[in-house]
Tab-separated table of C-alpha atoms and ligand atoms in Angstrom:
chain	number	residue	atom	x	y	z
A	1	MET	CA	0.000	0.000	0.000
A	2	ALA	CA	1.441	3.347	-1.065
A	3	LEU	CA	1.664	6.031	1.581
A	4	PRO	CA	-0.546	9.033	0.923
A	5	SER	CA	1.509	11.915	-0.402
A	6	PRO	CA	2.677	14.458	2.154
A	7	PRO	CA	1.134	17.929	2.174
A	8	ALA	CA	2.357	20.154	-0.623
A	9	ASN	CA	3.366	23.082	1.577
A	10	LEU	CA	5.973	21.068	3.416
A	11	ALA	CA	8.967	23.316	2.851
A	12	ALA	CA	8.284	25.930	5.523
A	13	PRO	CA	7.339	23.434	8.244
A	14	ALA	CA	10.405	21.368	7.328
A	15	ALA	CA	12.669	24.387	7.795
A	16	VAL	CA	11.124	25.135	11.179
A	17	LEU	CA	11.407	21.463	12.040
A	18	LEU	CA	15.130	21.476	11.315
A	19	LEU	CA	15.499	24.478	13.566
A	20	LEU	CA	13.529	22.691	16.257
A	21	LEU	CA	15.650	19.558	15.846
A	22	PHE	CA	18.587	21.810	16.504
A	23	LEU	CA	16.904	23.245	19.585
A	24	ALA	CA	15.519	19.891	20.706
A	25	GLY	CA	17.606	19.921	23.887
A	26	THR	CA	15.431	22.715	25.229
A	27	ALA	CA	12.120	20.982	24.531
A	28	SER	CA	10.235	20.022	27.658
A	29	ALA	CA	10.320	16.267	27.182
A	30	ALA	CA	9.105	14.778	30.405
A	31	ASN	CA	11.371	12.245	32.059
A	32	PHE	CA	9.366	9.906	34.211
A	33	THR	CA	11.428	7.102	35.663
A	34	CYS	CA	9.584	3.819	35.620
A	35	ALA	CA	11.926	1.197	36.983
A	36	ALA	CA	9.493	-1.668	37.401
A	37	GLN	CA	9.817	-3.074	33.887
A	38	GLY	CA	6.666	-4.712	32.549
A	39	SER	CA	4.391	-3.218	35.174
A	40	THR	CA	1.130	-1.556	34.218
A	41	CYS	CA	-0.958	0.822	36.263
A	42	GLN	CA	-3.265	3.808	36.046
A	43	SER	CA	-1.738	7.219	35.273
A	44	ALA	CA	-3.078	10.584	34.163
A	45	ILE	CA	-2.117	13.855	32.525
A	46	GLY	CA	-3.598	17.270	33.256
A	47	TYR	CA	-4.723	18.384	29.810
A	48	VAL	CA	-5.808	21.911	28.940
A	49	ALA	CA	-7.708	21.807	25.662
A	50	PRO	CA	-6.445	24.487	23.263
A	51	ASN	CA	-9.911	25.051	21.820
A	52	ALA	CA	-13.508	24.919	22.967
A	53	THR	CA	-14.390	21.267	23.238
A	54	THR	CA	-16.657	18.674	24.833
A	55	TYR	CA	-15.861	15.673	27.031
A	56	GLY	CA	-16.917	13.460	24.124
A	57	GLU	CA	-14.379	15.121	21.813
A	58	LEU	CA	-11.632	14.671	24.400
A	59	LEU	CA	-12.579	11.003	24.713
A	60	ALA	CA	-12.273	10.580	20.967
A	61	ARG	CA	-8.967	12.485	20.850
A	62	PHE	CA	-7.364	10.325	23.540
A	63	ASN	CA	-9.495	7.174	23.468
A	64	THR	CA	-7.795	5.971	26.650
A	65	SER	CA	-10.830	5.497	28.873
A	66	THR	CA	-14.586	5.308	28.980
A	67	LEU	CA	-16.712	8.413	29.522
A	68	ALA	CA	-17.516	7.142	33.027
A	69	ASP	CA	-13.838	6.908	33.935
A	70	LEU	CA	-13.079	10.338	32.463
A	71	LEU	CA	-15.895	11.829	34.561
A	72	GLY	CA	-14.759	9.884	37.630
A	73	ALA	CA	-11.149	11.028	37.287
A	74	ASN	CA	-12.436	14.609	37.292
A	75	ASN	CA	-15.029	14.078	40.015
A	76	LEU	CA	-17.820	15.161	37.659
A	77	PRO	CA	-21.378	13.866	38.117
A	78	ALA	CA	-21.861	10.474	36.465
A	79	THR	CA	-24.877	11.900	34.623
A	80	THR	CA	-22.740	14.431	32.671
A	81	PRO	CA	-23.446	13.820	28.955
A	82	SER	CA	-20.556	13.466	26.482
A	83	THR	CA	-21.870	16.588	24.731
A	84	ALA	CA	-21.232	18.751	27.830
A	85	ARG	CA	-18.767	21.543	27.114
A	86	VAL	CA	-15.415	21.639	28.872
A	87	PRO	CA	-15.052	25.038	30.612
A	88	ALA	CA	-12.503	27.287	28.878
A	89	LYS	CA	-8.925	26.782	30.113
A	90	ALA	CA	-10.046	24.011	32.456
A	91	THR	CA	-7.510	21.312	33.246
A	92	VAL	CA	-9.039	17.929	32.511
A	93	ARG	CA	-7.472	14.841	34.001
A	94	ILE	CA	-7.104	12.260	31.253
A	95	PRO	CA	-6.706	8.794	32.799
A	96	PHE	CA	-4.800	6.145	30.871
A	97	ARG	CA	-3.022	2.837	31.263
A	98	CYS	CA	0.704	3.154	31.807
A	99	LEU	CA	3.261	0.550	30.769
A	100	CYS	CA	6.870	0.568	31.967
A	101	ALA	CA	9.006	-0.894	29.204
A	102	ALA	CA	12.330	-0.502	27.449
A	103	ALA	CA	12.101	2.329	24.957
A	104	GLY	CA	13.740	0.200	22.244
A	105	ASN	CA	17.203	-0.958	21.129
A	106	GLY	CA	18.478	-1.544	24.663
A	107	ALA	CA	17.447	1.880	25.868
A	108	SER	CA	16.435	2.569	29.448
A	109	VAL	CA	13.023	1.597	30.832
A	110	VAL	CA	10.486	4.397	30.533
A	111	GLY	CA	6.817	4.801	31.401
A	112	ARG	CA	4.519	5.523	28.484
A	113	SER	CA	0.822	5.278	27.733
A	114	ASP	CA	0.227	1.716	26.536
A	115	ARG	CA	-0.156	2.056	22.706
A	116	VAL	CA	-2.726	4.852	23.042
A	117	PRO	CA	-3.673	7.552	22.106
A	118	VAL	CA	-3.519	6.951	18.372
A	119	TYR	CA	-3.577	10.106	16.283
A	120	THR	CA	-4.491	10.134	12.601
A	121	VAL	CA	-2.425	12.623	10.578
A	122	GLN	CA	-4.560	15.354	8.971
A	123	PRO	CA	-3.759	17.443	5.863
A	124	ASN	CA	-1.088	20.079	6.604
A	125	ASP	CA	-0.140	18.439	9.896
A	126	TRP	CA	3.434	18.212	10.937
A	127	MET	CA	4.754	16.331	13.846
A	128	ASP	CA	5.873	19.142	16.081
A	129	ALA	CA	2.478	20.856	15.758
A	130	ILE	CA	0.771	17.589	16.685
A	131	ALA	CA	2.960	17.266	19.781
A	132	ARG	CA	2.531	20.874	20.864
A	133	ASN	CA	-0.921	21.912	19.710
A	134	VAL	CA	-2.928	18.731	19.945
A	135	PHE	CA	-1.154	17.015	22.857
A	136	ASP	CA	-0.106	20.076	24.895
A	137	ALA	CA	3.627	19.260	24.617
A	138	PHE	CA	3.281	16.246	26.920
A	139	VAL	CA	5.456	14.599	24.266
A	140	THR	CA	8.039	15.971	21.850
A	141	PHE	CA	7.918	15.218	18.144
A	142	GLN	CA	11.142	13.265	18.622
A	143	GLU	CA	9.460	10.988	21.158
A	144	ILE	CA	6.544	10.426	18.763
A	145	ALA	CA	9.000	9.676	15.971
A	146	ASP	CA	11.012	7.240	18.117
A	147	ALA	CA	7.918	5.482	19.445
A	148	ASN	CA	6.619	4.963	15.910
A	149	ASN	CA	9.984	4.108	14.322
A	150	ILE	CA	9.818	7.071	11.997
A	151	PRO	CA	13.366	7.948	10.918
A	152	LYS	CA	12.354	11.211	9.229
A	153	PRO	CA	9.800	13.101	11.330
A	154	ASP	CA	9.231	15.591	8.510
A	155	GLN	CA	7.909	12.818	6.298
A	156	ILE	CA	4.544	11.774	7.607
A	157	GLY	CA	1.540	11.157	5.388
A	158	VAL	CA	-2.089	12.137	5.691
A	159	GLY	CA	-4.025	9.273	7.265
A	160	GLN	CA	-0.939	7.830	8.925
A	161	LYS	CA	-1.606	6.608	12.468
A	162	LEU	CA	0.752	7.748	15.208
A	163	TRP	CA	0.971	6.371	18.721
A	164	ILE	CA	1.402	9.298	21.109
A	165	PRO	CA	3.514	8.033	24.038
A	166	LEU	CA	2.292	10.060	27.043
A	167	PRO	CA	4.675	10.172	30.021
A	168	CYS	CA	3.822	8.129	33.125
A	169	SER	CA	5.164	5.824	35.803
A	170	CYS	CA	4.092	2.900	37.989
A	171	ASP	CA	6.894	3.233	40.536
A	172	GLN	CA	6.143	3.479	44.219
A	173	VAL	CA	7.185	6.687	45.932
A	174	LEU	CA	8.521	6.408	49.481
A	175	GLY	CA	7.143	2.903	49.743
A	176	SER	CA	3.580	3.714	48.688
A	177	ASP	CA	1.587	3.325	45.510
A	178	VAL	CA	0.741	6.697	43.990
A	179	LEU	CA	-0.962	7.998	40.873
A	180	HIS	CA	1.752	9.577	38.746
A	181	TYR	CA	0.107	12.675	37.323
A	182	ALA	CA	1.796	14.728	34.612
A	183	HIS	CA	1.305	18.416	35.366
A	184	THR	CA	2.307	21.346	33.170
A	185	VAL	CA	3.847	24.169	35.193
A	186	ALA	CA	1.769	27.334	34.720
A	187	ALA	CA	3.145	30.868	34.813
A	188	GLY	CA	4.064	31.849	38.366
A	189	GLU	CA	3.608	28.388	39.864
A	190	THR	CA	6.011	27.381	42.625
A	191	THR	CA	7.016	23.990	43.991
A	192	SER	CA	5.531	24.872	47.381
A	193	GLY	CA	2.271	25.988	45.764
A	194	MET	CA	2.011	22.788	43.747
A	195	ALA	CA	2.902	20.659	46.764
A	196	ALA	CA	0.047	22.240	48.724
A	197	LYS	CA	-2.376	22.038	45.792
A	198	PHE	CA	-1.725	18.342	45.135
A	199	GLY	CA	-1.164	17.186	48.716
A	200	VAL	CA	2.414	16.002	48.222
A	201	LEU	CA	5.612	16.974	50.016
A	202	GLU	CA	7.562	19.732	48.308
A	203	SER	CA	10.797	17.797	48.856
A	204	THR	CA	9.267	14.796	47.073
A	205	LEU	CA	8.318	16.919	44.072
A	206	VAL	CA	11.819	18.353	43.955
A	207	THR	CA	13.702	15.060	44.264
A	208	LEU	CA	11.394	13.027	42.024
A	209	ASN	CA	11.698	15.598	39.235
A	210	LYS	CA	15.398	16.262	39.862
A	211	ILE	CA	14.657	19.980	40.107
A	212	ALA	CA	18.043	21.612	40.580
A	213	ASP	CA	16.686	25.030	41.507
A	214	PRO	CA	13.020	25.337	42.575
A	215	LYS	CA	13.228	29.081	41.834
A	216	ASN	CA	13.995	28.325	38.220
A	217	LEU	CA	10.898	26.408	37.195
A	218	LEU	CA	10.057	26.896	33.564
A	219	GLN	CA	6.524	27.634	32.482
A	220	GLY	CA	5.429	24.651	30.400
A	221	GLN	CA	7.758	22.237	32.143
A	222	ILE	CA	6.109	18.849	32.739
A	223	LEU	CA	6.334	17.568	36.301
A	224	ASP	CA	5.692	14.094	37.676
A	225	VAL	CA	3.306	14.690	40.587
A	226	PRO	CA	2.894	11.544	42.755
A	227	LEU	CA	-0.698	11.938	43.977
A	228	PRO	CA	-1.456	9.929	47.130
A	229	VAL	CA	-4.097	7.289	46.392
A	230	CYS	CA	-6.623	5.488	48.531
A	231	ALA	CA	-5.512	2.171	49.977
A	232	SER	CA	-7.710	-0.766	49.062
A	233	SER	CA	-8.331	-4.373	50.019
A	234	ILE	CA	-8.176	-5.550	46.407
A	235	SER	CA	-6.292	-8.838	46.140
A	236	SER	CA	-3.182	-8.961	43.985
A	237	THR	CA	-4.817	-11.566	41.722
A	238	SER	CA	-7.752	-9.343	40.771
A	239	ALA	CA	-7.619	-7.817	37.291
A	240	ASP	CA	-8.091	-4.292	38.650
A	241	HIS	CA	-5.352	-4.637	41.267
A	242	ASN	CA	-3.063	-1.974	39.799
A	243	LEU	CA	-5.603	-0.081	37.771
A	244	LEU	CA	-7.733	1.311	40.529
A	245	ARG	CA	-5.421	4.047	41.737
A	246	LEU	CA	-7.733	6.794	42.901
A	247	PRO	CA	-6.515	10.076	44.376
A	248	ASN	CA	-8.657	12.207	46.662
A	249	GLY	CA	-11.989	13.120	45.055
A	250	ALA	CA	-11.813	10.627	42.199
A	251	TYR	CA	-14.174	7.740	41.587
A	252	ALA	CA	-14.162	4.905	39.067
A	253	LEU	CA	-16.148	1.935	37.911
A	254	THR	CA	-14.647	-1.537	38.044
A	255	ALA	CA	-15.632	-5.224	37.937
A	256	GLN	CA	-17.169	-4.638	34.506
A	257	ASP	CA	-19.052	-1.595	35.730
A	258	CYS	CA	-20.726	-3.501	38.564
A	259	ILE	CA	-18.762	-1.766	41.327
A	260	GLN	CA	-18.158	1.948	41.843
A	261	CYS	CA	-15.320	3.013	44.128
A	262	SER	CA	-14.473	6.463	45.408
A	263	CYS	CA	-11.613	7.954	47.357
A	264	SER	CA	-11.949	10.573	50.042
A	265	SER	CA	-9.129	12.135	52.021
A	266	ASN	CA	-11.100	11.526	55.249
A	267	THR	CA	-9.945	7.935	55.360
A	268	TYR	CA	-7.775	7.464	52.252
A	269	GLN	CA	-9.445	4.058	52.128
A	270	LEU	CA	-11.233	3.010	48.944
A	271	ASN	CA	-15.012	3.114	49.447
A	272	CYS	CA	-16.849	0.819	47.034
A	273	THR	CA	-20.528	0.192	46.443
A	274	SER	CA	-22.532	-1.941	44.030
A	275	THR	CA	-23.920	-0.137	40.962
A	276	GLN	CA	-26.638	-2.811	40.732
A	277	GLY	CA	-26.276	-2.511	36.967
A	278	LYS	CA	-27.981	-4.774	34.481
A	279	GLY	CA	-26.417	-8.252	34.406
A	280	CYS	CA	-24.347	-7.621	37.509
A	281	PRO	CA	-24.063	-10.569	39.907
A	282	ALA	CA	-25.132	-10.300	43.535
A	283	VAL	CA	-22.339	-9.018	45.735
A	284	PRO	CA	-21.670	-11.465	48.603
A	285	PRO	CA	-22.071	-9.843	52.020
A	286	CYS	CA	-19.252	-10.005	54.561
A	287	ASN	CA	-19.596	-12.245	57.596
A	288	GLY	CA	-23.021	-13.396	56.452
A	289	THR	CA	-25.041	-10.201	56.585
A	290	LEU	CA	-22.893	-7.074	56.357
A	291	LYS	CA	-23.419	-5.579	52.880
A	292	LEU	CA	-20.653	-4.070	50.752
A	293	GLY	CA	-19.881	-0.576	52.069
A	294	GLN	CA	-21.712	-1.128	55.363
A	295	THR	CA	-20.019	-0.676	58.722
A	296	ASN	CA	-20.675	-2.645	61.888
A	297	GLY	CA	-20.005	-0.884	65.166
A	298	THR	CA	-18.497	2.496	65.854
A	299	GLY	CA	-15.091	3.954	66.601
A	300	CYS	CA	-11.858	2.046	66.295
A	301	GLY	CA	-13.522	-1.296	66.876
A	302	SER	CA	-15.755	-0.947	63.826
A	303	THR	CA	-15.489	-3.210	60.806
A	304	THR	CA	-16.507	-2.424	57.218
A	305	CYS	CA	-17.350	-4.722	54.341
A	306	ALA	CA	-14.903	-3.775	51.565
A	307	TYR	CA	-14.532	-4.733	47.913
A	308	SER	CA	-11.638	-7.137	47.364
A	309	GLY	CA	-11.671	-7.852	43.640
A	310	TYR	CA	-13.418	-9.768	40.900
A	311	SER	CA	-12.804	-12.702	38.635
A	312	ASN	CA	-14.233	-13.511	35.248
A	313	SER	CA	-13.069	-17.061	34.558
A	314	SER	CA	-16.411	-18.627	33.663
A	315	SER	CA	-18.694	-15.826	34.780
A	316	LEU	CA	-18.242	-12.575	36.627
A	317	SER	CA	-17.970	-12.914	40.380
A	318	ILE	CA	-17.253	-10.231	42.943
A	319	GLN	CA	-15.391	-10.669	46.209
A	320	THR	CA	-15.662	-8.801	49.481
A	321	THR	CA	-13.719	-8.835	52.704
A	322	LEU	CA	-14.174	-7.519	56.233
A	323	VAL	CA	-11.686	-4.801	57.193
A	324	SER	CA	-11.101	-3.139	60.538
A	325	ASN	CA	-11.215	0.639	60.958
A	326	GLN	CA	-8.229	1.998	59.019
A	327	THR	CA	-8.435	5.585	60.280
A	328	THR	CA	-4.941	6.759	61.209
A	329	ALA	CA	-5.987	7.402	64.802
A	330	CYS	CA	-7.035	3.765	65.127
A	331	GLN	CA	-3.920	2.198	63.710
A	332	ASN	CA	-1.571	0.510	66.108
A	333	SER	CA	0.968	-2.322	66.100
A	334	GLY	CA	2.641	-1.042	62.954
A	335	SER	CA	0.989	-3.106	60.245
A	336	GLU	CA	-0.910	-0.306	58.615
A	337	ARG	CA	0.150	1.168	55.366
A	338	SER	CA	-0.843	4.817	55.637
A	339	GLU	CA	0.760	5.410	59.032
A	340	PHE	CA	3.931	3.719	57.806
A	341	SER	CA	4.075	5.815	54.658
A	342	GLY	CA	3.157	8.960	56.564
A	343	SER	CA	6.161	8.558	58.849
A	344	MET	CA	8.332	7.665	55.841
A	345	TRP	CA	7.396	10.923	54.118
A	346	MET	CA	8.172	12.791	57.297
A	347	MET	CA	11.566	11.062	57.630
A	348	VAL	CA	12.505	11.939	54.098
A	349	ALA	CA	11.435	15.545	54.603
A	350	ILE	CA	13.598	15.748	57.725
A	351	SER	CA	16.607	14.123	56.012
A	352	PHE	CA	16.218	16.494	53.095
A	353	HIS	CA	16.343	19.500	55.376
A	354	MET	CA	19.281	18.062	57.344
A	355	VAL	CA	21.214	17.755	54.086
A	356	LEU	CA	20.325	21.346	53.200
A	357	ILE	CA	21.534	22.547	56.607
A	358	LEU	CA	24.762	20.535	56.222
A	359	ILE	CA	25.357	22.084	52.812
A	360	CYS	CA	24.919	25.539	54.347
A	361	PHE	CA	27.577	24.754	56.950
A	362	LEU	CA	30.089	23.516	54.377
B	1	NAG	C1	15.658	12.438	30.016
B	1	NAG	O1	16.470	11.341	30.393
B	1	NAG	C2	17.483	11.031	29.442
B	1	NAG	C3	18.200	9.788	29.909
B	1	NAG	O2	18.375	9.771	31.290
B	1	NAG	C4	18.413	12.227	29.301
B	1	NAG	O3	19.389	11.963	28.313
B	1	NAG	C5	17.605	13.444	28.871
B	1	NAG	O4	18.432	14.582	28.836
B	1	NAG	C6	16.468	13.704	29.834
B	1	NAG	N1	15.623	14.771	29.327
B	1	NAG	C7	15.219	15.796	30.070
B	1	NAG	C8	14.370	16.810	29.395
B	1	NAG	O5	15.521	15.927	31.238
B	2	NAG	C1	-11.248	3.702	20.641
B	2	NAG	O1	-10.487	2.520	20.505
B	2	NAG	C2	-11.245	1.355	20.252
B	2	NAG	C3	-10.312	0.194	20.175
B	2	NAG	O2	-9.372	0.239	21.180
B	2	NAG	C4	-12.027	1.515	18.963
B	2	NAG	O3	-12.835	0.379	18.773
B	2	NAG	C5	-12.880	2.755	19.050
B	2	NAG	O4	-13.511	2.973	17.825
B	2	NAG	C6	-12.058	3.963	19.397
B	2	NAG	N1	-12.929	5.083	19.611
B	2	NAG	C7	-12.690	6.265	19.112
B	2	NAG	C8	-13.699	7.308	19.408
B	2	NAG	O5	-11.697	6.495	18.442
B	3	NAG	C1	-7.784	24.984	17.500
B	3	NAG	O1	-8.282	26.033	16.718
B	3	NAG	C2	-7.359	26.527	15.760
B	3	NAG	C3	-7.988	27.729	15.097
B	3	NAG	O2	-9.346	27.520	14.872
B	3	NAG	C4	-7.035	25.403	14.774
B	3	NAG	O3	-6.102	25.860	13.849
B	3	NAG	C5	-6.449	24.228	15.524
B	3	NAG	O4	-6.239	23.146	14.645
B	3	NAG	C6	-7.380	23.790	16.626
B	3	NAG	N1	-6.713	22.781	17.438
B	3	NAG	C7	-7.278	21.624	17.736
B	3	NAG	C8	-6.463	20.697	18.571
B	3	NAG	O5	-8.388	21.307	17.372
B	4	NAG	C1	-18.984	5.539	50.969
B	4	NAG	O1	-19.724	6.021	49.873
B	4	NAG	C2	-21.127	6.097	50.136
B	4	NAG	C3	-21.845	6.457	48.843
B	4	NAG	O2	-21.008	7.031	47.912
B	4	NAG	C4	-21.360	7.091	51.242
B	4	NAG	O3	-22.739	7.174	51.525
B	4	NAG	C5	-20.603	6.641	52.484
B	4	NAG	O4	-20.739	7.596	53.519
B	4	NAG	C6	-19.142	6.447	52.183
B	4	NAG	N1	-18.487	5.871	53.340
B	4	NAG	C7	-17.350	6.363	53.846
B	4	NAG	C8	-16.779	5.628	55.019
B	4	NAG	O5	-16.789	7.336	53.375
B	5	NAG	C1	-19.160	-12.150	62.419
B	5	NAG	O1	-20.360	-12.785	62.749
B	5	NAG	C2	-20.307	-13.531	63.950
B	5	NAG	C3	-21.611	-14.255	64.165
B	5	NAG	O2	-22.673	-13.634	63.491
B	5	NAG	C4	-20.013	-12.589	65.125
B	5	NAG	O3	-19.918	-13.293	66.347
B	5	NAG	C5	-18.713	-11.853	64.864
B	5	NAG	O4	-18.473	-10.873	65.862
B	5	NAG	C6	-18.742	-11.171	63.518
B	5	NAG	N1	-17.442	-10.608	63.241
B	5	NAG	C7	-17.262	-9.312	63.048
B	5	NAG	C8	-15.837	-8.881	62.811
B	5	NAG	O5	-18.163	-8.494	63.001
B	6	NAG	C1	-21.493	-6.689	64.594
B	6	NAG	O1	-20.689	-6.702	65.749
B	6	NAG	C2	-21.280	-7.361	66.849
B	6	NAG	C3	-20.398	-7.203	68.064
B	6	NAG	O2	-19.037	-7.206	67.701
B	6	NAG	C4	-21.503	-8.833	66.493
B	6	NAG	O3	-22.118	-9.496	67.553
B	6	NAG	C5	-22.374	-8.915	65.249
B	6	NAG	O4	-22.529	-10.273	64.854
B	6	NAG	C6	-21.754	-8.123	64.152
B	6	NAG	N1	-22.651	-8.112	63.006
B	6	NAG	C7	-22.262	-8.520	61.795
B	6	NAG	C8	-23.289	-8.409	60.727
B	6	NAG	O5	-21.146	-8.963	61.576
B	7	NAG	C1	-13.036	4.827	62.864
B	7	NAG	O1	-12.667	5.338	64.107
B	7	NAG	C2	-12.673	6.756	64.190
B	7	NAG	C3	-12.089	7.170	65.527
B	7	NAG	O2	-12.794	6.580	66.584
B	7	NAG	C4	-14.099	7.250	63.986
B	7	NAG	O3	-14.133	8.660	64.020
B	7	NAG	C5	-14.612	6.767	62.615
B	7	NAG	O4	-15.950	7.114	62.448
B	7	NAG	C6	-14.459	5.269	62.507
B	7	NAG	N1	-14.793	4.859	61.151
B	7	NAG	C7	-15.774	4.022	60.857
B	7	NAG	C8	-15.977	3.689	59.438
B	7	NAG	O5	-16.486	3.569	61.737
B	8	NAG	C1	-16.160	-11.867	31.189
B	8	NAG	O1	-17.107	-12.901	31.050
B	8	NAG	C2	-18.143	-12.646	30.115
B	8	NAG	C3	-19.158	-13.771	30.157
B	8	NAG	O2	-18.692	-14.865	30.857
B	8	NAG	C4	-17.531	-12.470	28.734
B	8	NAG	O3	-18.537	-12.174	27.801
B	8	NAG	C5	-16.522	-11.319	28.790
B	8	NAG	O4	-15.877	-11.180	27.547
B	8	NAG	C6	-15.485	-11.567	29.857
B	8	NAG	N1	-14.677	-10.382	29.969
B	8	NAG	C7	-13.361	-10.432	30.104
B	8	NAG	C8	-12.665	-9.121	30.211
B	8	NAG	O5	-12.730	-11.464	30.125
């Protein structure tokens, strides 16, 4: 099959492209480390649509999730229609599946969206404009070219399909699972401001992104923001084990849309309920009678019936498990995740400041 001919007015873009190739070192290619080769998980980018658009159009542009998951990632009402307009300049969280894999020919392991989004080249498109204007510079044209094995980025044809490798990671941060969220630094934004806005430690932002000088953040720079996610009781054998990474405020459907889970910063414990959708199996209660989401007792001695996964070998079945009160104030004897990670974050913050003080003395 012959490739469609490239656009006729290619000369000017090609000249600019050469210039950009020359300047490529300054492009804001995001560098998300993703050491756990072969791992997959949920990630997201904070996308600001360049033009007036609808949630349905964004879904089609990215095609990385269902409408329900896009709405859930943005904490929008589940009844929002796909034709609803995205408010001007609003940042929309686009959830997608991340895969940590070698970038090719023995290169280092990087995190990239797993073979999506796929962009179809339009007349008069050129790769740098696609990277910058359509995908908000979350990728560089060079990364698109490398991912698609295109030796000459100035030679793409109308109708050609390009995989856009969005940056992401599945790595734990300070011993905890997080949702790696790619954030574009806006004019005037500071590391302390972003840390407060996203609920992460400033020192974590700085070290994770290897920021040499927090005062010298560049507008448009892409940062890896490790959003804390709700802990869950989902078993490691369940298909949604790594995919249900929900930060504060987010919700998502799972178990083939039969279960809806949400995450609130009150408990940072996943709270799941049955959607009672058509064709959904009955959810087994915990300990005989306690229904999914229900709590028995009060205070630290209370127990809650939590979602623990699903399987779909012959038919869909949903599992539940009884969990004790996970509120930080109730956690003792050291087995609990959030207290452990909380103290870890604190330790790292203290060490970071100790190092700073030492440097001042030297
Ligand atoms: C990304 O990482 C690679 C390899 O570690 C490095 O060569 C490159 O300069 C980095 N890019 C940016 C923008 O930091
Ligand atoms: C999204 O991708 C699926 C296949 O993964 C395809 O069937 C579907 O048509 C795509 N939707 C859009 C709007 O591109
Ligand atoms: C946004 O609008 C401009 C002007 O109408 C157009 O050139 C550009 O292609 C649009 N971008 C996208 C991503 O639709
Ligand atoms: C869990 O979610 C349900 C419905 O969304 C809500 O009524 C309930 O209060 C939540 N439970 C907790 C412990 O947050
Ligand atoms: C489970 O049910 C049994 C009998 O109904 C009861 O004695 C026990 O306290 C329950 N366990 C919890 C953790 O609620
Ligand atoms: C609730 O807790 C009480 C006391 O611990 C226990 O007797 C009862 O069986 C529990 N109910 C359920 C449904 O587990
Ligand atoms: C867990 O215990 C705390 C502290 O006693 C209490 O405020 C909270 O309501 C309890 N949570 C549940 C789900 O019972
Ligand atoms: C789950 O099972 C149903 C019916 O048994 C089947 O139609 C469906 O394709 C399965 N889904 C997955 C993801 O395996």
